[in-house]
Amino acid sequence: MITGFWYPRTAGGRSSLIPAPPWHYSGDLLTIEYRTDPARVRELLPEPLDLAPEDPGAVALIWADWQSCSASGEELLDPVRAQYKEAFAVVRCSYRGRTYSRCVYIWVDKDFAVARGIHQGYPKKLGSIHLTRPHPYGPAPRIEAGARFGATLAAADRRLAQAVVTLTEPAGNNGFVNAHPMAHHRWLPSIDKGGGLALDELIESGAAAAEGGTPWRGVADLELFEAPTEELARLEIREPIGAYYRQVGVVWDGGTLLEAKERS
Amino acid sequence: MITGFWYPRTAGGRSSLIPAPPWHYSGDLLTIEYRTDPARVRELLPEPLDLAPEDPGAVALIWADWQSCSASGEELLDPVRAQYKEAFAVVRCSYRGRTYSRCVYIWVDKDFAVARGIHQGYPKKLGSIHLTRPHPYGPAPRIEAGARFGATLAAADRRLAQAVVTLTEPAGNNGFVNAHPMAHHRWLPSIDKGGGLALDELIESGAAAAEGGTPWRGVADLELFEAPTEELARLEIREPIGAYYRQVGVVWDGGTLLEAKERS
Amino acid sequence: MITGFWYPRTAGGRSSLIPAPPWHYSGDLLTIEYRTDPARVRELLPEPLDLAPEDPGAVALIWADWQSCSASGEELLDPVRAQYKEAFAVVRCSYRGRTYSRCVYIWVDKDFAVARGIHQGYPKKLGSIHLTRPHPYGPAPRIEAGARFGATLAAADRRLAQAVVTLTEPAGNNGFVNAHPMAHHRWLPSIDKGGGLALDELIESGAAAAEGGTPWRGVADLELFEAPTEELARLEIREPIGAYYRQVGVVWDGGTLLEAKERS
Amino acid sequence: MITGFWYPRTAGGRSSLIPAPPWHYSGDLLTIEYRTDPARVRELLPEPLDLAPEDPGAVALIWADWQSCSASGEELLDPVRAQYKEAFAVVRCSYRGRTYSRCVYIWVDKDFAVARGIHQGYPKKLGSIHLTRPHPYGPAPRIEAGARFGATLAAADRRLAQAVVTLTEPAGNNGFVNAHPMAHHRWLPSIDKGGGLALDELIESGAAAAEGGTPWRGVADLELFEAPTEELARLEIREPIGAYYRQVGVVWDGGTLLEAKERS
């Protein structure tokens, strides 16, 4: 009798890289929204997804500094198993008349975050992600007008993005691009050479619970860089929308299958 | 039209963390074989797999130092994308009267290796893996009688295994535990909470082509260590079998679906 | 004309791994104090230092999660250059009738922190350091009674120390072992084989300015582990003293030479 | 009685990050030589050094993949303590009528290599260094005509240099820029703010013994990239000289003090 939420599955289940949901998160989110050419968004949306009807070229590039754990919370006390950072690009799309958010690129710095992402349909790679943290003393910023936060992303020893956000005022929300349920594909190629996809699911997922502090609005200076194995910079910056900083607590507890294609 | 072998899939396909097979490998393999309690092997074998009929408690713990690439070979020229190390535990099992090898634990140090492993049904985690390399000059060992190779494995900041192997003589092979086709499960949990498995495949896979130097036999001093999130040390060392060192070139080009269960 | 505070020194000075002081820090400190055999402290004190007259076996093991920068603050906006973590062991000693603190072991996770440490006489190695961070939302702890913080230290792929601290109540200070000016040696061996020390200074140093929040007292569960190249575990835990958590801002701006020996 | 070659110094000496010399090395060297503006070399040479009389603008950019150990060789069996990679830039200079080599920038990926470098006067930072390794099987190159080796350098999440070298033919040597004894400065700033240098030595050092395979000549495609905290790209490529690949064994066993300035 083999148990465990995912690999490696064993009799005891203790080895599984990730525990069964719910997964609990504490973290800081730096969000930068801008408009790109909608055609660049469209080319990332597989059937049956289409562009969102309003502001179809909107992109959110988000840095997050997380501590996460299972229901037991034990990972928080061995923090190498709880702490990770990520940077990800989100667009919006339309499915059966409803608008969804969709993560098109994401980099994280821990294996458990990669594994959770594959379960959730996030296209995860490893990267090196850094984000200024607020602090009540010394030179690091408080969360207040004029505070400046830096954020950087690198993968395969190349810098892919960097930003500086200066906070200006409290805001009513944390941006609109990543504010919908996620519509993600869970894909796995067939093990047979040239055999198409063994798994091809469109799923919906979102937070089961969320809390957070006052969002802050800011202005962003964002740069994207080319790299041979990345296409993030194709989502070129045509027009800034805004920037946001918010501290949040989130629970994720599964999603819903929207549709699945048969093994192709 | 979305392309790319796996995540992230894009219009151009350039972002995919892994290219389509074939995958080509150059590497050094340090293999340590020993016998554990067959019940500890049995508890890692899900239905319909059973213990191998002969020597059912045999285990191979293998360290590998790889350079890998796609058919184009371009990754070799940007070696952060080609080089990785891994350590993995292999047992044997029986399926429909045939003996297979099966990887039950594996740690690698690059994301592309994690992704390839998920495709192939290897239960990959990230780890820190080190293996002495042979060298023709200076203090590092040549591949010859008396040469000593160290090998270590750590994950989540804990050492899980360490070994020293002393070569004694050329050998006819590189061990028997990892010498069969692999019988692996490709699993993905359902996105619905408590929903069982969305993908549950038993697949067979092996090298499409292989070459290599003379294997060397040796004697091993191997230690396994306990860790809260690992069960490798349950495969306790009851009786040493042997140790082997070999340099190889391998091509992997897909596998075969043995059976698939319906979405549960 | 070569400029720059330290290596690499160039015409422009821009390459220097560390800027000239002052250095500014924002960070969180988890301090665990206990008593060991005073003989184990004594054996770490070179002449002319001696044991502190009171409580000579007291040890502080401290985890710190820092953001640091030069006077310009620019590193905070490229946080890979500002953020680092460290774990260090502090004892006390006596010099010319005055009690000093002295760091006997320290591990950090960035090169600029290594370089600053060599300037300040800290015996720095690289390590992997993790410390639970307080957070206002989600499962991570607030700074309050009952909050639990985990802390771990590893180097060379071996775990060296781990602790869980549970906060109990506000406290008047952050411990006494690390509360004095530091008495450190700045050593560099002679380049000539067997030539003794080219630099052998005893220096005093401490914060030029400091601010911080209310310290919290707690109880600690601390474990130290053996490793072939470490002697931290020789400072064995005989009797717990206490544990503390505090958020601070600090400025360091140089020290004072107490005495220097001639090239030996 | 405190012992140990360098920090941390203890009664037992076992903790020292580096053992006393001799230090033994096995490794692979990829050397790319080119000419830059001699003024860019001159500005990196402090008094009393001057430009080399012949070919004063010659630069060698060298990647090395090392296994190193103390006289006991024990580090080779715990290879996390022996293996490291480095990339470094070497120029030549003149001192009292003799030509020396001088490392002006260097990045390594292990702390023991940083510490050895500070002893030897190398201006070490941490970096991420990758170099294609030759291998007798599979897609990695043999050391032969047409073989291609990639080499990359990054620090602080930015790529600083990358190269591809194609081997053409055996050569009589491994280049001329790094072929002299090294003339390095060992500096340490005074602990007193604004106090000048506490240590200011000019030392000479070189291999105590060396062996190696046939050097190979090749052609290089080299790129240098700008970064806010690096000046490597100021050594701009005006004219290629050549490229070389060689496997070597080296022993380092101390150097000689050329001159020392008094504490300033």
Short mmCIF file of N, CA and C in Angstrom, two decimals, chain A residues 91-206:
data_model
loop_
_atom_site.label_atom_id
_atom_site.label_comp_id
_atom_site.label_asym_id
_atom_site.label_seq_id
_atom_site.Cartn_x
_atom_site.Cartn_y
_atom_site.Cartn_z
N VAL A 91 -1.24 36.80 -17.24
CA VAL A 91 -2.10 37.50 -18.19
C VAL A 91 -3.54 37.09 -17.88
N ARG A 92 -4.47 37.67 -18.62
CA ARG A 92 -5.86 37.26 -18.46
C ARG A 92 -6.33 36.58 -19.74
N CYS A 93 -7.38 35.78 -19.60
CA CYS A 93 -7.91 35.09 -20.77
C CYS A 93 -9.41 34.88 -20.56
N SER A 94 -10.04 34.44 -21.61
CA SER A 94 -11.48 34.23 -21.57
C SER A 94 -11.77 32.76 -21.86
N TYR A 95 -12.68 32.18 -21.07
CA TYR A 95 -13.08 30.79 -21.27
C TYR A 95 -14.57 30.70 -20.98
N ARG A 96 -15.34 30.29 -21.99
CA ARG A 96 -16.79 30.17 -21.85
C ARG A 96 -17.41 31.43 -21.26
N GLY A 97 -16.92 32.58 -21.73
CA GLY A 97 -17.53 33.84 -21.35
C GLY A 97 -17.09 34.40 -20.02
N ARG A 98 -16.14 33.71 -19.38
CA ARG A 98 -15.67 34.19 -18.09
C ARG A 98 -14.20 34.57 -18.22
N THR A 99 -13.80 35.57 -17.47
CA THR A 99 -12.41 36.01 -17.50
C THR A 99 -11.62 35.29 -16.39
N TYR A 100 -10.48 34.77 -16.79
CA TYR A 100 -9.57 34.09 -15.86
C TYR A 100 -8.21 34.77 -15.88
N SER A 101 -7.46 34.59 -14.81
CA SER A 101 -6.03 34.90 -14.83
C SER A 101 -5.29 33.64 -15.25
N ARG A 102 -4.09 33.83 -15.78
CA ARG A 102 -3.30 32.67 -16.23
C ARG A 102 -1.83 33.01 -16.10
N CYS A 103 -1.12 32.14 -15.40
CA CYS A 103 0.33 32.33 -15.26
C CYS A 103 1.01 31.73 -16.49
N VAL A 104 1.77 32.56 -17.20
CA VAL A 104 2.43 32.06 -18.42
C VAL A 104 3.91 31.75 -18.22
N TYR A 105 4.55 32.38 -17.23
CA TYR A 105 5.95 32.07 -16.89
C TYR A 105 6.10 32.19 -15.39
N ILE A 106 6.90 31.31 -14.81
CA ILE A 106 7.13 31.40 -13.36
C ILE A 106 8.45 30.74 -13.01
N TRP A 107 9.18 31.39 -12.11
CA TRP A 107 10.44 30.88 -11.59
C TRP A 107 10.36 30.85 -10.07
N VAL A 108 10.82 29.77 -9.47
CA VAL A 108 10.84 29.62 -8.01
C VAL A 108 12.23 29.13 -7.61
N ASP A 109 12.49 29.12 -6.29
CA ASP A 109 13.85 28.71 -5.88
C ASP A 109 13.88 27.50 -4.95
N LYS A 110 12.81 26.73 -4.91
CA LYS A 110 12.81 25.49 -4.11
C LYS A 110 12.08 24.39 -4.86
N ASP A 111 12.45 23.15 -4.59
CA ASP A 111 11.85 22.02 -5.30
C ASP A 111 10.39 21.79 -4.90
N PHE A 112 10.05 22.01 -3.62
CA PHE A 112 8.66 21.79 -3.24
C PHE A 112 7.74 22.77 -3.95
N ALA A 113 8.24 23.95 -4.25
CA ALA A 113 7.44 24.92 -4.99
C ALA A 113 7.30 24.50 -6.45
N VAL A 114 8.34 23.91 -7.02
CA VAL A 114 8.21 23.36 -8.37
C VAL A 114 7.13 22.28 -8.39
N ALA A 115 7.17 21.38 -7.42
CA ALA A 115 6.22 20.26 -7.42
C ALA A 115 4.79 20.76 -7.23
N ARG A 116 4.58 21.70 -6.32
CA ARG A 116 3.23 22.23 -6.15
C ARG A 116 2.76 22.89 -7.45
N GLY A 117 3.68 23.56 -8.10
CA GLY A 117 3.32 24.23 -9.34
C GLY A 117 2.90 23.26 -10.43
N ILE A 118 3.57 22.13 -10.52
CA ILE A 118 3.19 21.17 -11.56
C ILE A 118 1.78 20.65 -11.26
N HIS A 119 1.49 20.44 -9.99
CA HIS A 119 0.13 20.02 -9.63
C HIS A 119 -0.89 21.09 -10.05
N GLN A 120 -0.54 22.34 -9.88
CA GLN A 120 -1.48 23.44 -10.12
C GLN A 120 -1.45 23.98 -11.56
N GLY A 121 -0.58 23.42 -12.38
CA GLY A 121 -0.50 23.88 -13.76
C GLY A 121 0.32 25.14 -13.96
N TYR A 122 1.20 25.47 -13.01
CA TYR A 122 2.12 26.59 -13.20
C TYR A 122 3.36 26.09 -13.94
N PRO A 123 3.83 26.83 -14.95
CA PRO A 123 4.96 26.37 -15.78
C PRO A 123 6.30 26.70 -15.12
N LYS A 124 6.63 25.98 -14.05
CA LYS A 124 7.73 26.39 -13.18
C LYS A 124 9.11 25.97 -13.66
N LYS A 125 10.01 26.91 -13.54
CA LYS A 125 11.44 26.68 -13.65
C LYS A 125 12.10 27.16 -12.36
N LEU A 126 13.34 26.74 -12.15
CA LEU A 126 14.10 27.32 -11.05
C LEU A 126 14.71 28.64 -11.48
N GLY A 127 14.78 29.57 -10.55
CA GLY A 127 15.41 30.84 -10.80
C GLY A 127 16.00 31.38 -9.52
N SER A 128 16.65 32.50 -9.63
CA SER A 128 17.17 33.22 -8.48
C SER A 128 16.36 34.51 -8.37
N ILE A 129 15.59 34.63 -7.29
CA ILE A 129 14.64 35.71 -7.15
C ILE A 129 14.98 36.50 -5.89
N HIS A 130 15.01 37.81 -6.01
CA HIS A 130 15.27 38.65 -4.84
C HIS A 130 14.26 39.79 -4.80
N LEU A 131 13.89 40.17 -3.59
CA LEU A 131 12.87 41.19 -3.36
C LEU A 131 13.19 41.88 -2.05
N THR A 132 13.32 43.20 -2.08
CA THR A 132 13.57 43.95 -0.85
C THR A 132 12.45 43.65 0.15
N ARG A 133 12.82 43.46 1.40
CA ARG A 133 11.82 43.18 2.42
C ARG A 133 11.62 44.40 3.30
N PRO A 134 10.37 44.69 3.66
CA PRO A 134 10.16 45.80 4.59
C PRO A 134 10.68 45.42 5.97
N HIS A 135 11.12 46.41 6.72
CA HIS A 135 11.62 46.15 8.07
C HIS A 135 11.38 47.39 8.93
N PRO A 136 11.07 47.19 10.21
CA PRO A 136 10.74 48.37 11.04
C PRO A 136 11.94 49.19 11.48
N TYR A 137 13.18 48.69 11.32
CA TYR A 137 14.36 49.41 11.82
C TYR A 137 15.46 49.41 10.77
N GLY A 138 16.32 50.37 10.84
CA GLY A 138 17.48 50.40 9.96
C GLY A 138 17.11 50.84 8.55
N PRO A 139 18.01 50.59 7.61
CA PRO A 139 17.88 51.19 6.27
C PRO A 139 16.81 50.56 5.38
N ALA A 140 16.34 49.34 5.67
CA ALA A 140 15.33 48.71 4.82
C ALA A 140 14.04 49.51 4.93
N PRO A 141 13.20 49.46 3.89
CA PRO A 141 12.02 50.33 3.88
C PRO A 141 10.92 49.88 4.84
N ARG A 142 10.20 50.86 5.38
CA ARG A 142 8.88 50.58 5.97
C ARG A 142 7.88 50.55 4.79
N ILE A 143 6.66 50.08 5.03
CA ILE A 143 5.62 50.12 4.00
C ILE A 143 4.92 51.47 4.15
N GLU A 144 5.37 52.45 3.37
CA GLU A 144 4.90 53.82 3.52
C GLU A 144 5.23 54.60 2.25
N ALA A 145 4.66 55.75 2.14
CA ALA A 145 4.91 56.58 0.95
C ALA A 145 6.41 56.86 0.83
N GLY A 146 6.91 56.69 -0.38
CA GLY A 146 8.34 56.94 -0.64
C GLY A 146 9.20 55.72 -0.47
N ALA A 147 8.68 54.67 0.15
CA ALA A 147 9.49 53.45 0.32
C ALA A 147 9.82 52.87 -1.04
N ARG A 148 11.03 52.36 -1.18
CA ARG A 148 11.46 51.78 -2.45
C ARG A 148 11.82 50.30 -2.26
N PHE A 149 11.31 49.49 -3.16
CA PHE A 149 11.57 48.05 -3.15
C PHE A 149 12.20 47.66 -4.47
N GLY A 150 13.30 46.93 -4.40
CA GLY A 150 13.92 46.37 -5.59
C GLY A 150 13.51 44.93 -5.77
N ALA A 151 13.49 44.49 -7.01
CA ALA A 151 13.10 43.10 -7.31
C ALA A 151 13.89 42.65 -8.53
N THR A 152 14.46 41.44 -8.45
CA THR A 152 15.25 40.92 -9.56
C THR A 152 14.93 39.46 -9.79
N LEU A 153 15.14 39.04 -11.02
CA LEU A 153 14.92 37.65 -11.43
C LEU A 153 16.06 37.23 -12.35
N ALA A 154 16.64 36.07 -12.07
CA ALA A 154 17.64 35.48 -12.96
C ALA A 154 17.36 33.99 -13.09
N ALA A 155 17.76 33.43 -14.20
CA ALA A 155 17.71 31.98 -14.38
C ALA A 155 18.85 31.59 -15.29
N ALA A 156 19.43 30.42 -15.05
CA ALA A 156 20.55 29.93 -15.85
C ALA A 156 21.64 31.00 -15.95
N ASP A 157 21.87 31.71 -14.83
CA ASP A 157 22.97 32.67 -14.74
C ASP A 157 22.81 33.90 -15.64
N ARG A 158 21.55 34.20 -15.97
CA ARG A 158 21.28 35.42 -16.73
C ARG A 158 20.17 36.19 -16.03
N ARG A 159 20.33 37.50 -15.93
CA ARG A 159 19.27 38.31 -15.36
C ARG A 159 18.16 38.48 -16.39
N LEU A 160 16.93 38.19 -15.98
CA LEU A 160 15.78 38.24 -16.88
C LEU A 160 14.91 39.46 -16.66
N ALA A 161 14.88 39.97 -15.43
CA ALA A 161 14.03 41.12 -15.14
C ALA A 161 14.54 41.80 -13.89
N GLN A 162 14.34 43.12 -13.84
CA GLN A 162 14.64 43.85 -12.61
C GLN A 162 13.73 45.05 -12.54
N ALA A 163 13.41 45.44 -11.32
CA ALA A 163 12.46 46.53 -11.11
C ALA A 163 12.77 47.25 -9.82
N VAL A 164 12.43 48.52 -9.79
CA VAL A 164 12.38 49.28 -8.55
C VAL A 164 10.99 49.91 -8.47
N VAL A 165 10.32 49.68 -7.36
CA VAL A 165 8.97 50.23 -7.15
C VAL A 165 9.02 51.22 -5.99
N THR A 166 8.50 52.40 -6.21
CA THR A 166 8.41 53.41 -5.15
C THR A 166 6.94 53.55 -4.75
N LEU A 167 6.64 53.30 -3.48
CA LEU A 167 5.25 53.37 -3.00
C LEU A 167 4.79 54.83 -2.94
N THR A 168 3.51 55.02 -3.29
CA THR A 168 2.98 56.39 -3.29
C THR A 168 1.82 56.57 -2.31
N GLU A 169 0.91 55.60 -2.22
CA GLU A 169 -0.28 55.80 -1.38
C GLU A 169 -1.01 54.47 -1.21
N PRO A 170 -1.82 54.36 -0.17
CA PRO A 170 -2.64 53.16 -0.02
C PRO A 170 -3.59 53.03 -1.20
N ALA A 171 -3.97 51.81 -1.49
CA ALA A 171 -4.81 51.55 -2.66
C ALA A 171 -5.93 50.60 -2.25
N GLY A 172 -6.96 50.53 -3.10
CA GLY A 172 -8.09 49.68 -2.78
C GLY A 172 -7.88 48.23 -3.14
N ASN A 173 -6.88 47.96 -3.98
CA ASN A 173 -6.63 46.57 -4.34
C ASN A 173 -5.18 46.42 -4.75
N ASN A 174 -4.89 45.22 -5.16
CA ASN A 174 -3.52 44.80 -5.43
C ASN A 174 -3.31 44.58 -6.92
N GLY A 175 -4.13 45.26 -7.74
CA GLY A 175 -4.05 45.05 -9.19
C GLY A 175 -5.21 44.21 -9.67
N PHE A 176 -5.38 44.19 -10.99
CA PHE A 176 -6.55 43.48 -11.55
C PHE A 176 -6.19 42.27 -12.42
N VAL A 177 -4.95 42.19 -12.84
CA VAL A 177 -4.60 41.13 -13.80
C VAL A 177 -4.61 39.75 -13.13
N ASN A 178 -4.12 39.70 -11.91
CA ASN A 178 -4.05 38.42 -11.18
C ASN A 178 -5.22 38.28 -10.21
N ALA A 179 -6.33 38.96 -10.47
CA ALA A 179 -7.44 39.01 -9.51
C ALA A 179 -8.55 38.00 -9.81
N HIS A 180 -8.38 37.20 -10.85
CA HIS A 180 -9.42 36.22 -11.22
C HIS A 180 -8.98 34.82 -10.79
N PRO A 181 -9.89 33.85 -10.85
CA PRO A 181 -9.44 32.47 -10.71
C PRO A 181 -8.44 32.16 -11.82
N MET A 182 -7.53 31.23 -11.55
CA MET A 182 -6.53 30.87 -12.55
C MET A 182 -7.11 29.81 -13.48
N ALA A 183 -6.87 29.98 -14.78
CA ALA A 183 -7.18 28.91 -15.75
C ALA A 183 -5.84 28.37 -16.25
N HIS A 184 -5.52 27.17 -15.81
CA HIS A 184 -4.21 26.59 -16.13
C HIS A 184 -4.37 25.25 -16.83
N HIS A 185 -3.38 24.94 -17.64
CA HIS A 185 -3.32 23.60 -18.24
C HIS A 185 -2.39 22.72 -17.44
N ARG A 186 -2.81 21.52 -17.21
CA ARG A 186 -1.94 20.48 -16.65
C ARG A 186 -1.64 19.50 -17.78
N TRP A 187 -0.39 19.56 -18.20
CA TRP A 187 0.04 18.76 -19.35
C TRP A 187 1.11 17.76 -18.91
N LEU A 188 1.12 16.61 -19.50
CA LEU A 188 2.28 15.74 -19.44
C LEU A 188 2.38 15.02 -20.78
N PRO A 189 3.56 15.11 -21.44
CA PRO A 189 3.70 14.42 -22.72
C PRO A 189 3.58 12.91 -22.53
N SER A 190 3.13 12.25 -23.56
CA SER A 190 3.11 10.79 -23.57
C SER A 190 4.54 10.27 -23.46
N ILE A 191 4.69 9.12 -22.78
CA ILE A 191 6.03 8.54 -22.69
C ILE A 191 6.48 7.97 -24.04
N ASP A 192 5.52 7.68 -24.90
CA ASP A 192 5.87 7.17 -26.23
C ASP A 192 6.38 8.31 -27.09
N LYS A 193 7.47 8.07 -27.76
CA LYS A 193 8.08 9.11 -28.60
C LYS A 193 7.06 9.61 -29.62
N GLY A 194 6.91 10.91 -29.66
CA GLY A 194 6.00 11.50 -30.62
C GLY A 194 4.53 11.23 -30.34
N GLY A 195 4.23 10.86 -29.09
CA GLY A 195 2.89 10.38 -28.79
C GLY A 195 1.89 11.40 -28.31
N GLY A 196 2.16 12.70 -28.46
CA GLY A 196 1.20 13.69 -28.00
C GLY A 196 1.20 13.78 -26.49
N LEU A 197 0.04 14.13 -25.94
CA LEU A 197 -0.06 14.38 -24.51
C LEU A 197 -0.77 13.23 -23.81
N ALA A 198 -0.19 12.78 -22.70
CA ALA A 198 -0.84 11.76 -21.90
C ALA A 198 -1.86 12.39 -20.96
N LEU A 199 -1.58 13.62 -20.56
CA LEU A 199 -2.50 14.36 -19.70
C LEU A 199 -2.67 15.74 -20.32
N ASP A 200 -3.90 16.18 -20.48
CA ASP A 200 -4.18 17.47 -21.09
C ASP A 200 -5.47 18.01 -20.46
N GLU A 201 -5.30 18.67 -19.33
CA GLU A 201 -6.44 19.16 -18.56
C GLU A 201 -6.44 20.68 -18.51
N LEU A 202 -7.59 21.25 -18.57
CA LEU A 202 -7.76 22.67 -18.25
C LEU A 202 -8.43 22.72 -16.88
N ILE A 203 -7.78 23.38 -15.93
CA ILE A 203 -8.30 23.40 -14.57
C ILE A 203 -8.47 24.84 -14.10
N GLU A 204 -9.33 24.99 -13.11
CA GLU A 204 -9.55 26.28 -12.47
C GLU A 204 -9.13 26.16 -11.02
N SER A 205 -8.50 27.20 -10.52
CA SER A 205 -8.03 27.13 -9.14
C SER A 205 -7.87 28.54 -8.61
N GLY A 206 -8.00 28.67 -7.30
CA GLY A 206 -7.82 29.97 -6.67
C GLY A 206 -7.67 29.77 -5.18
#
